[in-house]
mmCIF file of C-alpha atoms in Angstrom:
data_model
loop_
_atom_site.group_PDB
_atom_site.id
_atom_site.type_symbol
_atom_site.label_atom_id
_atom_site.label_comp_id
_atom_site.label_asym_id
_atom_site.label_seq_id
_atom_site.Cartn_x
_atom_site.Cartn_y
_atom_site.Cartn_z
ATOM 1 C CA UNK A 819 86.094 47.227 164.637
ATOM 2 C CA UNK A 820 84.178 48.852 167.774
ATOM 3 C CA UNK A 821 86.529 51.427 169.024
ATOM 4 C CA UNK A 822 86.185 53.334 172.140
ATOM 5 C CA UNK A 823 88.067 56.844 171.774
ATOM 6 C CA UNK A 824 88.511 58.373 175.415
ATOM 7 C CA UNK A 825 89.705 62.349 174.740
ATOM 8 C CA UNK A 826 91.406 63.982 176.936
ATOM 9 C CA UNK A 827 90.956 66.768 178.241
ATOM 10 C CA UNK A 828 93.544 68.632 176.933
ATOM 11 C CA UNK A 829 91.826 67.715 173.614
ATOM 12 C CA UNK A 830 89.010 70.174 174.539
ATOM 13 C CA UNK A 831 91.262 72.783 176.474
ATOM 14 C CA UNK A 832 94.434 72.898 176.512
ATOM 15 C CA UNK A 833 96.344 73.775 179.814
ATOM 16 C CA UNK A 834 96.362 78.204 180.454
ATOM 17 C CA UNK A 835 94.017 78.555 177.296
ATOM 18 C CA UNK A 836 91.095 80.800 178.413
ATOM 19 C CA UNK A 837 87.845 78.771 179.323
ATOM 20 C CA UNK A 838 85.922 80.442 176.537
ATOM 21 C CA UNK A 839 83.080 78.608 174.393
ATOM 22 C CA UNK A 840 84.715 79.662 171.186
ATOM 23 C CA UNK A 841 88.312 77.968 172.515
ATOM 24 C CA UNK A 842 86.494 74.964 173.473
ATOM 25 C CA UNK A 843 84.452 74.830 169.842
ATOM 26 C CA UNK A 844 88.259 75.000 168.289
ATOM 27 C CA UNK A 845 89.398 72.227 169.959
ATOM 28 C CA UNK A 846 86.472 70.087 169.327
ATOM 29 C CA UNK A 847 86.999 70.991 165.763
ATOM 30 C CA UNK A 848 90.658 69.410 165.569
ATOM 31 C CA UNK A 849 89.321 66.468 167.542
ATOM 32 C CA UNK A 850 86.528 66.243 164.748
ATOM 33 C CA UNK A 851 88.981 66.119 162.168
ATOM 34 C CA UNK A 852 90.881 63.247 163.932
ATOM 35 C CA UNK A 853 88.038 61.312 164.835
ATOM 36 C CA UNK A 854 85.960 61.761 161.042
ATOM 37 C CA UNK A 855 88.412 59.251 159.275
ATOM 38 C CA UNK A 856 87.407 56.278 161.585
ATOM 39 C CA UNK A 857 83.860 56.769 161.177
ATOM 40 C CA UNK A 858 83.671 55.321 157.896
ATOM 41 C CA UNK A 859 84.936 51.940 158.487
ATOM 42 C CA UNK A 860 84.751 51.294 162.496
ATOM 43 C CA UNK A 861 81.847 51.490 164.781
ATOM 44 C CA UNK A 862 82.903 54.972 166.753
ATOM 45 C CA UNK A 863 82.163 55.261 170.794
ATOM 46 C CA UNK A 864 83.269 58.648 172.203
ATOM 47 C CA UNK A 865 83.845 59.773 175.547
ATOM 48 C CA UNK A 866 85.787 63.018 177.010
ATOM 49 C CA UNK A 867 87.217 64.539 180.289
ATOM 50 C CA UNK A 868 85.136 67.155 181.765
ATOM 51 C CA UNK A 869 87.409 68.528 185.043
ATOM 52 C CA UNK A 870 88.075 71.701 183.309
ATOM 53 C CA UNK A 871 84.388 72.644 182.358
ATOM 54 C CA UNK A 872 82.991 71.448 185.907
ATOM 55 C CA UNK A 873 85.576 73.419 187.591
ATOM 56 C CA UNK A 874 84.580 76.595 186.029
ATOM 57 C CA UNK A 875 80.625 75.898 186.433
ATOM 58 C CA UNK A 876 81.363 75.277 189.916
ATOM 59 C CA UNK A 877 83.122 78.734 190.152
ATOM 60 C CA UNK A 878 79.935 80.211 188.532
ATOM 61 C CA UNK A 879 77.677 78.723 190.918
ATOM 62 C CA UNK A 880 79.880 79.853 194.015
ATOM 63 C CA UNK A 881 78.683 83.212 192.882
ATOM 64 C CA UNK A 882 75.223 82.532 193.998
ATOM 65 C CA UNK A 883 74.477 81.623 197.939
ATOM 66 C CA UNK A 884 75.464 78.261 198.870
ATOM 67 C CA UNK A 885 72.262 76.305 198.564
ATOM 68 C CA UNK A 886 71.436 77.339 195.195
ATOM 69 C CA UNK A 887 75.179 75.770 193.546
ATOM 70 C CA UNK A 888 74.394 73.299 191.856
ATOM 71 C CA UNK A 889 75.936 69.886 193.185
ATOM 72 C CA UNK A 890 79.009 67.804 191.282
ATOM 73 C CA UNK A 891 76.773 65.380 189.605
ATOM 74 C CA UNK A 892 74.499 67.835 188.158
ATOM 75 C CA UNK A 893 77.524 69.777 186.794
ATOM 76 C CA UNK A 894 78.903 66.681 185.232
ATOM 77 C CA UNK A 895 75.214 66.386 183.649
ATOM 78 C CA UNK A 896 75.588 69.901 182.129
ATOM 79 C CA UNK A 897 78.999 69.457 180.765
ATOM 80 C CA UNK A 898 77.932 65.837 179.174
ATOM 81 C CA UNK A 899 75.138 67.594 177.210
ATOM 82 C CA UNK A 900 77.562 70.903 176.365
ATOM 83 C CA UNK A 901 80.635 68.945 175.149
ATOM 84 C CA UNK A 902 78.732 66.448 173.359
ATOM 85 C CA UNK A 903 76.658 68.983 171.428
ATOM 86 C CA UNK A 904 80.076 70.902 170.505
ATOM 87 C CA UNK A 905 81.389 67.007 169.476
ATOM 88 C CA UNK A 906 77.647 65.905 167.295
ATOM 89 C CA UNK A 907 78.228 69.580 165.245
ATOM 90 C CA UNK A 908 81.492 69.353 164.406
ATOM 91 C CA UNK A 909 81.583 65.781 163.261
ATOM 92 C CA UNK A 910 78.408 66.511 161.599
ATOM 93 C CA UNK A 911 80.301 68.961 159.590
ATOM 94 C CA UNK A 912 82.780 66.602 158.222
ATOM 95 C CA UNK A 913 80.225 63.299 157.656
ATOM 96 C CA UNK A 914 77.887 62.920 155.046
ATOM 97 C CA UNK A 915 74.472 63.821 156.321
ATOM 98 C CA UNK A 916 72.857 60.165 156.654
ATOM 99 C CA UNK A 917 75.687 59.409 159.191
ATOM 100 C CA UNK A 918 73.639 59.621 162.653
ATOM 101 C CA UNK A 919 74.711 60.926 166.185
ATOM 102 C CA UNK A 920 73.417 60.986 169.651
ATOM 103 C CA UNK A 921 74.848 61.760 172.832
ATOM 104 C CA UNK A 922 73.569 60.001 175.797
ATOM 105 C CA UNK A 923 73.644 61.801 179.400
ATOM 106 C CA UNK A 924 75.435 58.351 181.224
ATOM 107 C CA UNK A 925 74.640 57.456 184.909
ATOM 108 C CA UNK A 926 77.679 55.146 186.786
ATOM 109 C CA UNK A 927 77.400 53.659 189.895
ATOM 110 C CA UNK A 928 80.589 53.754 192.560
ATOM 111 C CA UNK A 929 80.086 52.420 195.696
ATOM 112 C CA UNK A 930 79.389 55.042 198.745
ATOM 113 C CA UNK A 931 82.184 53.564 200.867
ATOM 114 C CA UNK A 932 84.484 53.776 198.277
ATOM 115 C CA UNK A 933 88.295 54.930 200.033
ATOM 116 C CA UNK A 934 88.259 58.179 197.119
ATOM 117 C CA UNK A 935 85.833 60.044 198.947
ATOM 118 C CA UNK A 936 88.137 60.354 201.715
ATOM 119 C CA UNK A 937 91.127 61.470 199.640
ATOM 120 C CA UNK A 938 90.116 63.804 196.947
ATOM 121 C CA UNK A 939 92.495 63.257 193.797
ATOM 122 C CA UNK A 940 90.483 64.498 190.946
ATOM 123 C CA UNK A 941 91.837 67.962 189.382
ATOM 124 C CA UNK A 942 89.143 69.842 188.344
ATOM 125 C CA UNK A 943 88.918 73.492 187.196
ATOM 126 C CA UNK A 944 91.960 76.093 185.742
ATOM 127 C CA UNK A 945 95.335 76.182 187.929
ATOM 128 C CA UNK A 946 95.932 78.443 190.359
ATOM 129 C CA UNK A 947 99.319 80.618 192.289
ATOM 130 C CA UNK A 948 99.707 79.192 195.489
ATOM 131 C CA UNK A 949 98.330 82.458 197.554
ATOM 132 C CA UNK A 950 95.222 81.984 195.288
ATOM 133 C CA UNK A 951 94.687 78.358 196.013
ATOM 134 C CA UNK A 952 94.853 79.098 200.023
ATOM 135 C CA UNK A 953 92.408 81.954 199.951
ATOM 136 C CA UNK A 954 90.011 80.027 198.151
ATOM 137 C CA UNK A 955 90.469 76.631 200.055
ATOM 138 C CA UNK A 956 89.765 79.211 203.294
ATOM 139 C CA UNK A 957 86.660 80.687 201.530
ATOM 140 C CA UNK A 958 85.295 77.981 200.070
ATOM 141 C CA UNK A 959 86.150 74.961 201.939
ATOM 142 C CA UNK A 960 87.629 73.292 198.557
ATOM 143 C CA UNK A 961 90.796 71.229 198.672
ATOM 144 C CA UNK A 962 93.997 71.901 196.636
ATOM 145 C CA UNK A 963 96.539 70.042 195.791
ATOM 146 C CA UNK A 964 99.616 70.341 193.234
ATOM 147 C CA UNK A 965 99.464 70.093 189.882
ATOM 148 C CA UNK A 966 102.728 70.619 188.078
ATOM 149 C CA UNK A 967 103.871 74.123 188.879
ATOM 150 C CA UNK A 968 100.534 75.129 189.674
ATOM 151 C CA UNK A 969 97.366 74.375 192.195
ATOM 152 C CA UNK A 970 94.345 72.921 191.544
ATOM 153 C CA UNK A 971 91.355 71.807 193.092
ATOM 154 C CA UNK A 972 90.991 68.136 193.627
ATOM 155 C CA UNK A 973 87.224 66.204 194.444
ATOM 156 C CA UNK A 974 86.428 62.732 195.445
ATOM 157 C CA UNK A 975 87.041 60.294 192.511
ATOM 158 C CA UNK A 976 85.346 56.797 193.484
ATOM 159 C CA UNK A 977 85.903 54.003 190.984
ATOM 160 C CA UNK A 978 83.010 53.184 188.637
ATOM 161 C CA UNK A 979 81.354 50.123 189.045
ATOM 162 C CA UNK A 980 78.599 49.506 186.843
ATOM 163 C CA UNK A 981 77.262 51.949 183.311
ATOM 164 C CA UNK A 982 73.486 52.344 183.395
ATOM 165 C CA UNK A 983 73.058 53.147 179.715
ATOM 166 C CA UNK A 984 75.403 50.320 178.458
ATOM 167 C CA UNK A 985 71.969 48.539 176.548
ATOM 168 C CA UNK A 986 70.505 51.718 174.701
ATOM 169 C CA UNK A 987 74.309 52.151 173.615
ATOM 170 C CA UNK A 988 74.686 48.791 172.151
ATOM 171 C CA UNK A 989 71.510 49.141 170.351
ATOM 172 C CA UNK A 990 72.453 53.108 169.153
ATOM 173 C CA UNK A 991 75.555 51.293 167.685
ATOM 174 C CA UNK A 992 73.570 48.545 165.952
ATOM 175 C CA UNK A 993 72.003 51.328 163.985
ATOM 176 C CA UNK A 994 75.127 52.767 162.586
ATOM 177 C CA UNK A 995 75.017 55.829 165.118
ATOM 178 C CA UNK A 996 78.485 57.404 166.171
ATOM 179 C CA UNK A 997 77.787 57.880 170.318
ATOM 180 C CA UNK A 998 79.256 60.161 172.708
ATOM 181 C CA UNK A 999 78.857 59.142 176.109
ATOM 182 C CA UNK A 1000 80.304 58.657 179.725
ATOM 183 C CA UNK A 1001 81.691 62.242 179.147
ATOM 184 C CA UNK A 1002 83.744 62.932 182.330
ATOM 185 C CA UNK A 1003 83.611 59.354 183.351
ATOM 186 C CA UNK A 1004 80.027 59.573 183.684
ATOM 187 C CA UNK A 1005 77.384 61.100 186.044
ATOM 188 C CA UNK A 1006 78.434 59.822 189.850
ATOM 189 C CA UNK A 1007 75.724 58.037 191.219
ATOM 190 C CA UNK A 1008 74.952 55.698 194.330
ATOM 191 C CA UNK A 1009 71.836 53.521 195.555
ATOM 192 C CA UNK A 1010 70.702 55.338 198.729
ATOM 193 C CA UNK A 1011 71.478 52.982 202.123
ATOM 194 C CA UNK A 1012 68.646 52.034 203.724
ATOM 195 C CA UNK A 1013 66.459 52.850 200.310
ATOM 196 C CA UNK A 1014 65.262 50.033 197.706
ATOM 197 C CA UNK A 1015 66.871 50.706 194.586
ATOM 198 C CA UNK A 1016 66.672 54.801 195.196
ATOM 199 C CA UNK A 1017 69.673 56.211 192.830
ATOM 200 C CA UNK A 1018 70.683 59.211 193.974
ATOM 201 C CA UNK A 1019 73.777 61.591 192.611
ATOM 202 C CA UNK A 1020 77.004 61.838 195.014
ATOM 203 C CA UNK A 1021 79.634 64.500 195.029
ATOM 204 C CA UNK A 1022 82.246 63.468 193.276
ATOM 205 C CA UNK A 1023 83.634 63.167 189.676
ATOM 206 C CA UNK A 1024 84.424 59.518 188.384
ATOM 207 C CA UNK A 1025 87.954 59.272 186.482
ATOM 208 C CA UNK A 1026 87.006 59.196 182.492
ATOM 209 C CA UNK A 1027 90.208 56.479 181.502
ATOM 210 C CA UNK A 1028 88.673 54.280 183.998
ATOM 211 C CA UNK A 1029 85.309 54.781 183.381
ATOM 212 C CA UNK A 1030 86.221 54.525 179.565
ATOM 213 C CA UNK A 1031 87.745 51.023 180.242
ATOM 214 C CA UNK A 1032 84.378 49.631 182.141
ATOM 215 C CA UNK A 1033 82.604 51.236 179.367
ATOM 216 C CA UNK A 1034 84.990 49.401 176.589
ATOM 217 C CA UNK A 1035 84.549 46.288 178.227
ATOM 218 C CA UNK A 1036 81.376 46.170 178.622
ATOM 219 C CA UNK A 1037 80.697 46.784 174.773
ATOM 220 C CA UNK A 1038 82.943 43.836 173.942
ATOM 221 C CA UNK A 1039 85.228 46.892 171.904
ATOM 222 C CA UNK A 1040 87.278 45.403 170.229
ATOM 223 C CA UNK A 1041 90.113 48.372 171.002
ATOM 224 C CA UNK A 1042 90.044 51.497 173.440
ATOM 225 C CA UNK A 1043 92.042 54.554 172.380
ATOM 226 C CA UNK A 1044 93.140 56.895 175.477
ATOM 227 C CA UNK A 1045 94.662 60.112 173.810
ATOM 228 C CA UNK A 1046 96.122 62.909 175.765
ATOM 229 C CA UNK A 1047 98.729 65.415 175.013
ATOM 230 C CA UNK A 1048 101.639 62.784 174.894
ATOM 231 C CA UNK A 1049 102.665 60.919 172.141
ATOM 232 C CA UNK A 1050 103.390 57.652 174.074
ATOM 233 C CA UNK A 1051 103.630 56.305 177.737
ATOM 234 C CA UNK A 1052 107.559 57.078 178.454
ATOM 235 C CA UNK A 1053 109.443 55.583 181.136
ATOM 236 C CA UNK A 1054 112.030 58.129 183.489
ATOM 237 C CA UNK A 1055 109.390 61.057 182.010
ATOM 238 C CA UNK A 1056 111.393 64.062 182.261
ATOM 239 C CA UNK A 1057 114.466 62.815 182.520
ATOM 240 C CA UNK A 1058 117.608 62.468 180.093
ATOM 241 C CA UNK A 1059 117.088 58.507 180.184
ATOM 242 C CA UNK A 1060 113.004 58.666 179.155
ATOM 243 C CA UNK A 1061 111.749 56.191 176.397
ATOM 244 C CA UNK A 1062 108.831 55.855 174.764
ATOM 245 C CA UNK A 1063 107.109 52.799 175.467
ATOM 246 C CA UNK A 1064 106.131 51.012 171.858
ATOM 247 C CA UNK A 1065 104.608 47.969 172.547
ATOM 248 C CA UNK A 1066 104.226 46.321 176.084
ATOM 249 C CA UNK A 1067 102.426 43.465 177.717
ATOM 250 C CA UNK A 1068 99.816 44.610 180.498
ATOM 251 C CA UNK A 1069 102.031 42.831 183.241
ATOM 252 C CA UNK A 1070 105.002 44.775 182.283
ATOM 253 C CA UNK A 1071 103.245 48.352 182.188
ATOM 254 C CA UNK A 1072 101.729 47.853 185.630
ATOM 255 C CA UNK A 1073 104.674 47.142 187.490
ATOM 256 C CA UNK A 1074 106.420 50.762 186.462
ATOM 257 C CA UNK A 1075 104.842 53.565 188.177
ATOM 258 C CA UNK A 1076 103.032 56.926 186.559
ATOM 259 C CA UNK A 1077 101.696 59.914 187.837
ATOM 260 C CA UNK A 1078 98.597 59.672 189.478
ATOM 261 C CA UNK A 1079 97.188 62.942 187.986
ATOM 262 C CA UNK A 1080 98.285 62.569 184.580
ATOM 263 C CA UNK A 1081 99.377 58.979 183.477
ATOM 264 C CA UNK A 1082 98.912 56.789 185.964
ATOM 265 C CA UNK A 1083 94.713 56.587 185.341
ATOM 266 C CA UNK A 1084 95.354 55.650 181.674
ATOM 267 C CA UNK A 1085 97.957 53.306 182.196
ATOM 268 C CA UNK A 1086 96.232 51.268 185.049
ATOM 269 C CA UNK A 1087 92.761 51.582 182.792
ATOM 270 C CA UNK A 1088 94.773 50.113 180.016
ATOM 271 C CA UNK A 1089 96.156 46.922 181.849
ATOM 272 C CA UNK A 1090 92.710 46.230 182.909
ATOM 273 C CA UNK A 1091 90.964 46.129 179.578
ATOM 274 C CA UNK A 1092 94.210 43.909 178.433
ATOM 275 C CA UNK A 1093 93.986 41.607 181.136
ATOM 276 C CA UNK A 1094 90.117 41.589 180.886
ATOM 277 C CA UNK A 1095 89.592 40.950 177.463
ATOM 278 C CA UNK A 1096 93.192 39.964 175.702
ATOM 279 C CA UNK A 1097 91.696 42.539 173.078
ATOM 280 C CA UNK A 1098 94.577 45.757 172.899
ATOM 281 C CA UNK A 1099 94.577 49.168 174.426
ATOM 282 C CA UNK A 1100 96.529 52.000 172.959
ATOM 283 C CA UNK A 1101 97.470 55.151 174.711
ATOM 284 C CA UNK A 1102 98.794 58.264 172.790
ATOM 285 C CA UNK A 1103 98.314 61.831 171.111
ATOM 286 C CA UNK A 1104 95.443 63.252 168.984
ATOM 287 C CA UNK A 1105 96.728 64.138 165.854
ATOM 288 C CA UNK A 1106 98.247 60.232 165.894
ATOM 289 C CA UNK A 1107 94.898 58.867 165.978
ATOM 290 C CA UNK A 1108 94.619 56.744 162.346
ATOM 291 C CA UNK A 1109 98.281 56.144 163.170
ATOM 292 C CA UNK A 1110 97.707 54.867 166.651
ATOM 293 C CA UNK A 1111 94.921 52.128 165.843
ATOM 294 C CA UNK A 1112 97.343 51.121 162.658
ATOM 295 C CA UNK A 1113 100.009 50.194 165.342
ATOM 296 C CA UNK A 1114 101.934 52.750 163.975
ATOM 297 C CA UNK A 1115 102.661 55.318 166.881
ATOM 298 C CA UNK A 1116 101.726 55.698 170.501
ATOM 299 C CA UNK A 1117 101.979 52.939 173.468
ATOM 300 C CA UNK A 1118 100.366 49.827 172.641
ATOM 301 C CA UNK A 1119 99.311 47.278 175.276
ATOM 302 C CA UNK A 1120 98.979 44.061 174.192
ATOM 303 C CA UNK A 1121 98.328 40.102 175.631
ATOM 304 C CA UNK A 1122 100.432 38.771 173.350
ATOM 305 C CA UNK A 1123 103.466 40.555 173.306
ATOM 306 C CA UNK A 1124 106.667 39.023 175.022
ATOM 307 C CA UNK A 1125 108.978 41.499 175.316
ATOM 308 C CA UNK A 1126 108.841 45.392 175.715
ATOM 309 C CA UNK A 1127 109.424 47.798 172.452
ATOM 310 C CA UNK A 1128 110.816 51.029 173.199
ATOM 311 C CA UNK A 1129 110.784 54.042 170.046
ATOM 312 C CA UNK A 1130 113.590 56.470 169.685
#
């Protein structure tokens, strides 16, 4: 099969580890270990969240005056090359040397007008105390919004509407080569009004689930994996009454609601591909990977399926 793997970011940093290179490298190494299996048998698409690894490059470059940071899009250019190296060593690691690799820096259009540049939704960077978040929203001009227990700051997040690189891709995974790309949902980029066919990068940081999803669909993948620290989609999360979600139809899952910040994204990019394609999406933790495509754990969304399966 062609499988698109989305990680998560909390398979690259988990949530109040420090933001160190050798914390990251760890975490790409249990990834690597998940993802190695498949590689043998499938044809392997990877992409990964970014928002904690812009957030902190964005707190480097407020160190330096403010028209020498380094814009949103340019950040989400660094981390695509950083995270993808950390991903092409440590599956190289675990594959037999002939197995080949590349990780391709991905431009994505959204549209300039879209309504996510006027509400800011996308988490990006470590959590902060509420005192924190205010003095740095006051100093910096950055917005904040809840996240959990915590703050954290939120950017525009405009939908993704077309994938640049989606040809040299296909052709990369004619030739057998495992490829890591869209990382963070891709590089944000619009045509310039007034300009003939002038790209240009925007502010902003495209959601990876969704961005994953145009990316799956437009590779005719046969199945997209969405992994995150969950083991399943649950319905009442939290509560006494919550249920893992099994098996569902794409109808079914998008009438219940999720969190925007955490679920919701995965869920809605899920339905899409379903309804899109009629080809399954699958939504569920790392270390179930092999168990997730075998229909054996995590939420499964599927065309076909009449009635809603719940686990224990």
């Amino acid at each position: 099969m062609r499988i698109v793997v989305a990680l998560g970011g909390n398979a690259l940093l988990k949530r109040g580890e420090p933001m160190t290179a050798e914390v990251q490298r760890a975490n790409v190494r249990i990834a690597a270990q998940a993802l190695a299996p498949l590689a043998g048998t499938h044809q392997l698409v990877i992409s990964h969240g970014n928002g904690p690894q812009v957030g902190l490059l964005a707190l480097q470059g407020a160190a330096y005056k403010p028209d020498e940071a380094y814009p949103l899009d340019v950040l989400g250019a660094q981390t695509e090359g950083m995270i993808g190296y950390m991903i092409e060593q440590e599956l190289g690691n675990l594959l037999p040397f002939e197995v080949p690799f590349a990780t391709l820096l991905t431009m994505v259009e959204v549209d300039g007008n879209d309504p996510g540049f006027k509400n800011p939704t996308k988490f990006v960077g470590p959590v902060y105390e509420k005192g924190d978040a205010d003095r740095m929203a006051a100093e910096k001009g950055w917005i904040f919004k809840q996240d959990g227990a915590k703050w954290r700051r939120v950017v525009p997040s405009p939908l993704p509407r077309r994938i640049f690189e989606n040809r040299p891709i296909k052709w990369l995974l004619e030739q057998g080569t495992i490829v890591i790309c869209a990382g963070g949902g891709g590089i944000p980029t619009i045509y310039e009004p007034g300009a003939a066919r002038k790209l240009v990068g925007v502010e902003a940081v495209i959601d990876k689930d969704l961005c994953s999803e145009l990316l799956a669909r437009e590779l005719s993948a046969d199945l997209i994996v969405m992994l995150t620290d969950a083991d399943a989609v649950y319905t009442d999360w939290g509560k006494p009454t919550q249920r893992a979600i099994r098996r569902i139809a794409p109808s079914a899952l998008g009438a219940m609601s999720f969190a925007a910040g955490s679920m919701g994204p995965k869920v809605e990019a899920a339905c899409r591909f379903v309804a899109a394609t009629e080809r399954p999406a699958a939504i569920g933790a790392l270390r179930d990977l092999s168990r997730i495509i075998a229909g054996e754990a995590g939420t499964t969304v599927e065309a076909k399926t009449d009635s809603t399966e719940f686990g224990i």
